[in-house]
XYZ file of C-alpha atoms in Angstrom:
603
model
C 160.299 109.908 53.773
C 158.864 109.843 57.260
C 155.690 111.714 58.180
C 155.938 112.701 61.844
C 153.269 113.443 64.414
C 154.057 117.107 63.823
C 153.010 116.812 60.183
C 149.826 115.093 61.257
C 149.173 118.001 63.584
C 149.739 120.427 60.725
C 147.234 118.473 58.655
C 144.643 119.031 61.362
C 145.510 122.695 61.495
C 145.091 122.871 57.741
C 141.661 121.350 58.068
C 140.715 123.856 60.715
C 141.897 126.715 58.550
C 139.718 125.498 55.705
C 142.769 124.826 53.519
C 142.169 121.123 53.008
C 138.675 120.239 54.086
C 137.047 116.837 54.243
C 134.966 115.031 51.677
C 132.583 118.007 51.561
C 133.987 121.515 51.792
C 132.179 124.023 49.632
C 130.893 127.543 50.288
C 127.266 126.641 50.845
C 124.920 126.654 53.855
C 124.414 123.547 55.961
C 121.418 121.713 54.512
C 118.517 120.298 56.466
C 117.521 120.217 60.117
C 119.046 116.790 60.688
C 122.437 117.919 59.412
C 122.278 121.016 61.619
C 121.391 118.734 64.513
C 124.356 116.505 63.691
C 126.711 119.500 63.666
C 125.454 120.614 67.092
C 125.884 117.075 68.394
C 129.412 116.853 67.021
C 130.459 120.138 68.561
C 129.170 119.117 71.995
C 130.638 115.609 71.803
C 134.004 116.901 70.588
C 134.218 119.196 73.629
C 133.673 116.146 75.855
C 136.343 114.294 73.875
C 138.698 117.207 74.455
C 138.199 116.945 78.213
C 139.190 113.258 78.125
C 142.359 114.117 76.204
C 143.240 116.490 79.060
C 142.786 113.646 81.540
C 144.875 111.310 79.405
C 147.649 113.888 79.137
C 147.711 114.352 82.916
C 147.845 110.600 83.560
C 150.707 110.133 81.106
C 152.629 112.939 82.770
C 152.169 111.142 86.092
C 153.620 107.819 84.876
C 156.089 106.573 87.460
C 157.967 103.280 87.389
C 157.826 103.108 91.187
C 154.029 103.402 91.167
C 152.367 100.672 89.072
C 149.002 102.286 89.725
C 149.953 105.175 87.441
C 150.070 102.811 84.472
C 146.643 101.425 85.330
C 145.271 104.948 85.646
C 146.740 105.932 82.277
C 145.178 102.904 80.614
C 141.828 103.741 82.193
C 142.130 107.318 80.924
C 142.915 106.046 77.433
C 139.862 103.809 77.542
C 137.690 106.760 78.552
C 139.208 108.856 75.777
C 138.536 106.187 73.157
C 134.939 105.798 74.299
C 134.376 109.524 73.851
C 136.085 109.459 70.472
C 133.661 106.803 69.198
C 130.797 109.239 69.753
C 132.184 111.403 66.930
C 134.012 108.854 64.786
C 131.131 108.374 62.316
C 131.261 112.099 61.504
C 135.031 112.451 61.328
C 135.570 109.293 59.270
C 133.123 110.414 56.616
C 133.431 114.187 56.426
C 137.006 114.673 57.681
C 138.834 111.379 57.038
C 142.295 112.923 57.440
C 141.390 114.035 60.940
C 140.008 110.582 61.761
C 143.245 109.017 60.499
C 145.212 111.385 62.683
C 143.365 110.314 65.842
C 142.905 106.600 65.238
C 145.506 105.312 62.754
C 146.862 101.750 63.172
C 149.839 101.401 65.502
C 152.265 100.497 62.719
C 154.172 102.257 59.964
C 151.871 102.995 57.050
C 153.435 103.134 53.579
C 151.910 105.493 51.035
C 152.310 103.828 47.620
C 153.675 104.618 45.104
C 155.525 107.592 46.576
C 157.234 105.565 49.315
C 156.296 108.027 52.020
C 155.577 106.389 55.324
C 153.887 107.638 58.420
C 155.144 106.969 61.890
C 152.584 105.295 64.157
C 150.563 107.976 65.883
C 147.294 108.604 67.663
C 145.250 106.671 70.173
C 146.240 103.239 68.870
C 149.931 104.049 69.176
C 149.401 105.300 72.720
C 147.710 101.988 73.506
C 150.593 99.984 72.033
C 153.138 101.892 74.139
C 151.029 101.793 77.298
C 150.752 98.018 77.053
C 154.450 97.442 76.438
C 156.446 95.648 79.124
C 157.675 98.979 80.564
C 155.502 101.943 79.493
C 157.575 104.421 81.499
C 160.442 103.923 79.035
C 158.190 105.541 76.425
C 156.942 108.355 78.640
C 158.399 111.102 76.439
C 156.854 109.626 73.285
C 153.527 109.107 75.056
C 153.405 112.708 76.245
C 154.308 113.928 72.757
C 151.459 111.907 71.246
C 148.999 113.068 73.890
C 150.051 116.697 73.468
C 149.302 116.720 69.754
C 145.948 114.976 70.265
C 145.052 117.297 73.118
C 145.870 120.498 71.245
C 144.039 119.481 68.088
C 140.993 118.281 70.052
C 140.608 121.739 71.574
C 139.706 123.229 68.217
C 137.674 120.370 66.715
C 134.424 122.388 66.933
C 135.977 124.834 64.473
C 136.089 122.235 61.697
C 132.893 123.613 60.241
C 134.340 126.571 58.430
C 132.691 126.499 54.968
C 131.124 123.128 55.783
C 128.105 121.833 53.894
C 126.419 118.447 53.823
C 123.186 116.758 52.821
C 120.858 114.277 54.464
C 122.039 111.659 51.987
C 125.635 112.131 53.108
C 124.703 112.039 56.775
C 122.780 108.794 56.333
C 125.620 107.275 54.345
C 128.024 108.163 57.148
C 125.782 106.257 59.574
C 125.661 103.240 57.272
C 129.453 103.137 56.955
C 129.841 103.460 60.722
C 127.493 100.517 61.229
C 129.732 98.491 58.906
C 132.724 99.501 61.043
C 130.960 98.235 64.142
C 130.257 94.859 62.531
C 133.616 94.369 60.847
C 136.155 96.232 63.000
C 135.026 97.413 66.404
C 133.643 94.127 67.744
C 136.897 92.382 66.769
C 139.052 94.752 68.818
C 140.724 95.929 65.619
C 141.673 99.356 66.973
C 141.937 98.521 70.684
C 143.407 94.992 70.905
C 144.998 95.426 74.339
C 142.307 97.481 76.053
C 139.675 95.068 74.729
C 137.204 97.927 74.777
C 135.739 97.124 71.379
C 132.275 96.157 72.601
C 131.947 99.182 74.882
C 133.172 101.375 72.028
C 130.558 99.807 69.766
C 127.909 100.871 72.286
C 129.057 104.505 72.060
C 129.221 104.370 68.291
C 125.807 102.758 67.911
C 124.361 105.221 70.416
C 125.568 108.066 68.187
C 123.941 106.402 65.172
C 120.724 106.115 67.151
C 120.754 109.776 68.055
C 121.011 110.674 64.382
C 118.250 108.202 63.476
C 115.946 109.713 66.102
C 115.905 113.001 64.193
C 114.471 111.241 61.157
C 112.118 109.215 63.353
C 110.596 112.366 64.792
C 109.897 113.639 61.283
C 108.487 110.341 59.960
C 107.374 108.037 62.810
C 105.559 105.559 60.546
C 108.265 105.335 57.883
C 111.035 104.875 60.433
C 109.267 102.474 62.814
C 111.101 99.326 61.694
C 114.431 101.143 61.698
C 113.882 102.529 65.187
C 112.880 99.107 66.537
C 115.910 97.405 64.956
C 118.207 100.029 66.412
C 116.763 99.757 69.912
C 117.108 95.956 69.885
C 120.743 96.103 68.697
C 121.732 98.751 71.227
C 120.051 96.914 74.086
C 121.878 93.694 73.192
C 125.225 95.491 73.124
C 124.622 97.224 76.448
C 123.739 93.932 78.132
C 126.820 92.135 76.775
C 129.874 94.387 76.984
C 132.447 91.756 78.063
C 134.920 91.445 75.197
C 136.039 87.804 75.401
C 132.583 86.432 76.139
C 130.669 88.562 73.669
C 128.530 86.485 71.301
C 129.405 88.133 67.991
C 127.514 85.605 65.905
C 124.256 86.285 67.737
C 124.855 90.029 67.544
C 125.479 89.917 63.797
C 122.720 87.509 62.830
C 120.060 88.653 65.268
C 120.677 92.372 65.611
C 123.326 94.115 63.481
C 122.408 92.667 60.070
C 118.660 93.250 60.619
C 119.547 96.810 61.604
C 121.545 97.244 58.405
C 118.607 95.822 56.431
C 116.301 98.367 58.042
C 118.705 101.273 57.560
C 119.238 100.413 53.910
C 115.499 100.116 53.341
C 114.887 103.452 55.060
C 117.523 105.211 52.952
C 116.133 103.712 49.739
C 112.603 104.584 50.786
C 113.606 108.206 51.196
C 115.443 108.193 47.877
C 118.596 109.321 49.664
C 121.113 106.709 48.513
C 124.161 108.379 46.952
C 126.581 105.432 46.748
C 129.885 107.277 47.076
C 131.584 104.094 48.311
C 132.335 102.489 44.941
C 132.790 98.956 46.268
C 129.443 98.844 48.075
C 126.245 97.675 46.419
C 123.513 99.820 47.938
C 120.754 97.700 46.470
C 121.836 94.761 48.644
C 120.273 94.191 52.036
C 123.447 93.770 54.069
C 127.072 92.642 54.160
C 126.237 89.004 53.573
C 123.886 89.666 50.669
C 126.651 90.668 48.245
C 126.778 94.216 49.531
C 130.532 94.291 48.886
C 131.185 93.913 45.184
C 134.071 93.842 42.778
C 135.083 97.188 41.297
C 133.467 98.016 37.974
C 130.137 97.128 36.455
C 128.353 93.879 37.225
C 129.410 91.073 34.861
C 126.961 90.080 32.128
C 125.949 86.491 31.460
C 127.426 86.434 27.958
C 130.782 87.701 29.216
C 130.778 85.202 32.068
C 130.158 82.294 29.695
C 132.881 83.530 27.375
C 135.286 84.047 30.248
C 134.652 80.523 31.505
C 135.536 79.101 28.088
C 138.735 81.143 28.032
C 139.591 79.955 31.552
C 139.976 76.439 30.137
C 141.549 77.590 26.842
C 145.093 76.249 26.413
C 145.676 78.409 23.341
C 146.243 81.284 25.749
C 149.612 79.754 26.639
C 152.847 79.819 24.697
C 152.690 76.245 23.396
C 148.989 75.445 23.835
C 149.745 73.213 26.831
C 148.503 75.178 29.838
C 145.300 77.040 30.719
C 144.244 79.022 33.756
C 142.501 75.868 34.989
C 145.770 73.903 34.880
C 146.738 75.527 38.182
C 143.391 76.906 39.370
C 141.551 73.604 39.215
C 137.779 73.846 39.837
C 137.685 70.369 41.384
C 140.245 71.572 43.960
C 138.380 74.797 44.713
C 140.479 76.554 42.080
C 143.841 75.632 43.595
C 146.289 72.851 42.704
C 146.958 71.225 46.084
C 150.711 71.790 45.738
C 153.107 73.794 47.836
C 154.274 75.439 44.626
C 153.450 74.472 41.085
C 155.968 73.969 38.286
C 157.195 76.720 36.005
C 156.071 76.692 32.389
C 159.151 74.744 31.266
C 158.697 72.249 34.153
C 162.311 72.771 35.241
C 161.700 74.501 38.561
C 159.029 75.459 41.039
C 157.150 78.721 40.910
C 158.047 81.252 43.558
C 154.770 81.102 45.476
C 151.787 78.934 46.293
C 148.798 78.979 43.944
C 145.920 80.774 45.725
C 142.277 80.126 44.973
C 140.580 82.529 42.582
C 137.313 82.157 44.465
C 136.505 85.629 45.823
C 139.573 87.071 44.105
C 137.296 89.806 42.789
C 136.673 90.922 46.371
C 140.328 91.931 46.732
C 141.459 95.460 45.926
C 144.850 94.196 44.731
C 145.983 90.958 43.090
C 148.932 88.539 43.529
C 150.477 87.749 46.896
C 152.506 90.956 46.695
C 149.600 93.087 45.439
C 151.436 94.262 42.345
C 148.323 94.225 40.128
C 145.530 96.667 40.884
C 142.831 94.842 38.928
C 141.924 91.369 37.741
C 142.446 92.477 34.142
C 145.962 93.644 34.931
C 146.702 90.392 36.736
C 145.449 88.289 33.820
C 147.706 90.071 31.336
C 150.660 89.637 33.697
C 150.075 85.890 34.062
C 149.602 85.332 30.329
C 152.858 87.104 29.441
C 154.913 85.745 32.345
C 157.465 83.261 30.909
C 157.286 81.200 34.103
C 153.497 80.883 34.051
C 151.714 80.985 30.672
C 154.648 82.176 28.545
C 152.367 83.668 25.909
C 153.274 86.086 23.152
C 150.288 88.423 23.304
C 150.071 89.164 19.555
C 150.196 85.415 18.855
C 147.410 84.739 21.381
C 145.273 87.378 19.701
C 145.864 85.802 16.291
C 145.008 82.298 17.538
C 141.732 83.415 19.107
C 140.834 85.555 16.109
C 141.255 82.579 13.771
C 138.515 80.715 15.679
C 135.170 81.544 14.043
C 133.248 80.405 17.121
C 135.206 82.751 19.387
C 134.695 85.614 16.923
C 130.944 85.178 17.196
C 131.012 84.906 20.980
C 133.143 88.037 21.380
C 130.931 89.986 18.988
C 127.850 88.987 20.986
C 129.397 89.541 24.427
C 130.859 92.953 23.628
C 128.022 94.029 21.308
C 130.623 94.943 18.746
C 130.857 94.713 14.986
C 133.183 92.468 13.048
C 136.360 93.750 14.708
C 139.480 91.936 15.794
C 139.563 90.389 19.266
C 142.102 92.089 21.524
C 143.944 91.081 24.670
C 141.950 93.737 26.517
C 138.697 91.988 25.591
C 140.157 88.601 26.537
C 141.200 89.900 29.959
C 137.825 91.585 30.529
C 135.960 88.353 29.745
C 138.205 86.322 32.035
C 137.876 88.928 34.803
C 134.088 88.879 34.529
C 134.134 85.110 34.938
C 136.281 85.470 38.051
C 133.869 88.075 39.402
C 131.139 85.431 39.215
C 133.110 83.071 41.490
C 131.699 84.438 44.734
C 128.968 81.930 45.706
C 128.557 82.761 49.426
C 126.453 79.635 50.015
C 128.508 78.077 52.822
C 126.908 76.800 56.053
C 128.062 80.050 57.699
C 126.233 82.136 55.060
C 123.133 80.002 55.333
C 123.164 80.434 59.109
C 123.224 84.212 58.743
C 120.288 83.952 56.339
C 118.174 82.192 58.918
C 119.073 78.477 58.670
C 119.954 78.076 62.329
C 120.787 74.379 61.949
C 123.457 75.097 59.328
C 126.207 75.490 61.968
C 127.082 73.313 64.917
C 127.533 74.595 68.456
C 131.312 74.245 68.169
C 131.367 76.113 64.869
C 129.456 78.977 66.461
C 131.940 79.018 69.319
C 134.758 78.983 66.785
C 133.426 82.073 65.022
C 133.256 83.979 68.305
C 136.833 82.970 69.099
C 137.914 83.895 65.568
C 136.423 87.369 65.923
C 137.454 87.818 69.549
C 140.141 86.118 71.586
C 142.072 84.698 68.616
C 142.081 88.116 66.866
C 141.776 86.543 63.390
C 139.030 88.963 62.416
C 141.355 91.944 62.844
C 143.098 90.988 59.579
C 140.612 88.681 57.823
C 137.669 91.046 57.625
C 134.091 89.915 57.110
C 132.230 89.285 54.879
C 134.953 87.796 52.640
C 137.473 87.076 55.405
C 140.285 88.725 53.455
C 142.429 91.823 53.896
C 140.270 94.375 52.053
C 139.725 96.928 54.802
C 136.173 97.930 55.745
C 134.064 99.928 55.375
C 135.171 101.053 51.900
C 136.906 97.764 50.971
C 139.231 99.661 48.636
C 142.595 99.025 50.291
C 144.397 95.725 50.862
C 146.255 94.941 54.051
C 149.790 93.555 53.792
C 151.094 91.690 56.807
C 154.593 90.587 57.778
C 154.022 87.444 59.822
C 157.426 85.820 59.876
C 156.200 82.678 58.109
C 158.997 80.066 58.212
C 160.207 78.184 55.166
C 158.660 74.894 56.368
C 155.927 73.815 58.747
C 158.406 72.728 61.417
C 157.462 75.188 64.154
C 159.954 73.627 66.548
C 162.793 74.230 64.061
C 161.704 77.265 62.034
C 163.896 78.441 59.202
C 163.746 81.908 57.657
C 161.967 82.332 54.327
C 163.928 84.463 51.856
C 160.920 85.716 49.858
C 160.936 89.513 50.239
C 157.221 89.796 49.473
C 155.886 93.256 48.694
C 159.362 94.689 49.326
C 160.253 93.486 45.820
C 157.603 95.829 44.419
C 157.963 98.745 46.836
C 161.346 98.618 48.631
C 160.205 99.937 51.995
C 161.677 98.156 55.024
C 158.144 97.850 56.390
C 157.158 95.725 53.392
C 159.950 93.169 53.750
C 158.321 89.759 54.062
C 154.840 91.312 53.826
C 152.081 89.647 51.824
C 148.464 90.310 51.027
C 145.956 88.827 53.451
C 144.055 86.148 51.464
C 140.467 85.013 51.837
C 139.744 82.249 54.325
C 136.597 81.193 52.530
C 136.908 77.555 51.392
C 140.162 77.233 53.316
C 139.216 73.674 54.285
C 139.693 72.731 50.617
C 142.716 74.834 49.664
C 145.705 73.394 51.550
C 148.652 73.908 51.746
C 148.668 77.373 53.242
C 150.597 80.659 53.304
C 152.431 82.336 50.426
C 155.022 79.558 50.302
C 152.713 76.622 51.012
C 154.720 75.871 54.147
C 151.798 74.772 56.333
C 150.032 71.589 55.327
C 147.186 71.667 57.851
C 144.978 74.210 59.568
C 146.215 72.901 62.911
C 149.723 74.119 62.101
C 148.370 77.463 60.897
C 146.424 78.039 64.114
C 149.400 77.019 66.249
C 151.661 79.428 64.335
C 149.351 82.317 65.204
C 148.834 81.009 68.721
C 152.572 81.275 69.381
C 152.873 84.819 68.034
C 154.049 84.272 64.477
C 157.712 84.123 63.495
C 158.844 86.367 66.341
C 156.903 84.224 68.803
C 158.765 81.191 67.463
C 162.073 82.902 68.222
C 162.829 84.047 64.681
C 164.216 87.497 63.946
C 161.310 89.067 62.080
C 161.874 92.776 61.603
C 158.733 94.917 61.488
C 156.426 91.972 62.148
C 152.865 93.304 62.020
C 151.450 90.350 63.946
C 151.775 90.608 67.723
C 154.513 88.342 69.029
C 152.500 87.640 72.179
C 150.908 84.181 72.459
C 147.130 83.904 72.249
C 146.924 81.182 74.920
C 144.313 79.229 72.995
C 143.286 75.991 74.666
C 143.206 72.786 72.554
C 139.410 72.800 72.435
C 139.435 76.438 71.327
C 141.796 75.675 68.448
C 139.523 72.816 67.413
C 136.471 75.095 67.490
C 138.194 77.677 65.281
C 139.089 75.021 62.712
C 135.523 73.724 62.735
C 134.287 77.253 62.138
C 136.682 77.661 59.220
C 135.229 74.476 57.770
C 131.808 76.156 57.862
C 133.122 78.641 55.257
C 133.188 75.929 52.577
C 130.899 76.724 49.651
C 128.954 74.217 47.619
C 130.361 74.546 44.092
């Protein structure tokens, strides 16, 4: 089922009519002077955004293959439009997320699981993709259609406030989430990879945050002093360094953005206005690199962690008492096995896919390469019962563990239960809690961000800036865990079709037959798509990719440098990775690898 741009337009119209509403839509008055101020700001800024959509529409109408300047003018108009949009994005993303998705959705087909509906690419990102194609005029009709829908909906954006109500706590949370977007998405060029306007857009976004902060500063100058100073420093640094490729993202994060997040968090807590609606964020943490992003569910207890660790090495969880979780996820190998693909339970064949590390697995919103499990507990049960992996009969496993008096005592203590039988649910919870503890974040990179400025070398620092900028790695491997859980809510996993060949021979690539997520959800846009794994500890977890095809990081970087499978000349339908080469110089590739080495934890 395809969802067209027309349906997206109807969604916006529904919002304007008060039929759908955003995250807050109740018949109550707008609360607080700062919220009223934010509404006035939004209405004024949305009018300005509307004017830029008019300009964009006119430039797209003027596209002419005989006049190359018309393409340049259209791109400039799109840039201007995006800059204006970022003045209101914090408000739309939080209070009217459907409208924000309409304007700034990724330029690829989005599959809505489990209903198998998929949305056509639409919005500003799709316009960018078409405008930067080899011949934009060929797409003139589609471009005008996209611009028309955006233009018409932008005209009535100020009317979104029918029956609108919000609180100061919600407004402040919207600012916090927007700051996370700046740090994790905008500065990487995530939503404007061709325009490379991400740093300039970050300026507009941060400026909007500052305007909202100033309202609170006027009311409480002493209590907001540190926050105001941190904001001014961060904004000044951005304004002085707007060049995309040369932007020093590491300095911005460590010296300006993270201190600003610290100050904003402290201010919100000091006012008692934390509401924590983003389930995967830990609002008691200082910032992104202080375990702000957490695994879903309650924090694991020490007794459960100890019990889970014992079970991780327990061979009685397998069908013939010969294999434990640690047989494949070996702690001494950073919880991998060093093999392209491990053996099946009966040792007669190879498993279908490479064994990934379980370090930071809890930071993923879906499990397995194809994302078929939605929780660690669900994944554990799947692995135990899978005849190719642990080949366990669940009732037999329960009986074996129940017969162990020591385990009975440990389970009783960990679950604070009486003398009841141990169940597979309790076993999976204990194992999951152990896995949730495997998120050390003590690598040289982490230590650098915490103030140890000698923890990274000059080349590693350069590598991080390339990773987050020119090489575009950070547009899929999102900080702080460098995986595919999408900020700022970290509740959705990205699945990418890269065209990974069956071996590491890039000069003679052969097609891999693994259908990936397509086997779970048979959408053509999922064929060959896999979950984006963490890059933390990647130095220690070779070989790489879902099939273990690449033995070294050098091959991995070169694969991306050439534009993935399509860039290698393979027929990769619906490849989500750009097929355009990155043009990385040898020294740049080396710097990126050295940076990746700085993500190695001390276990």
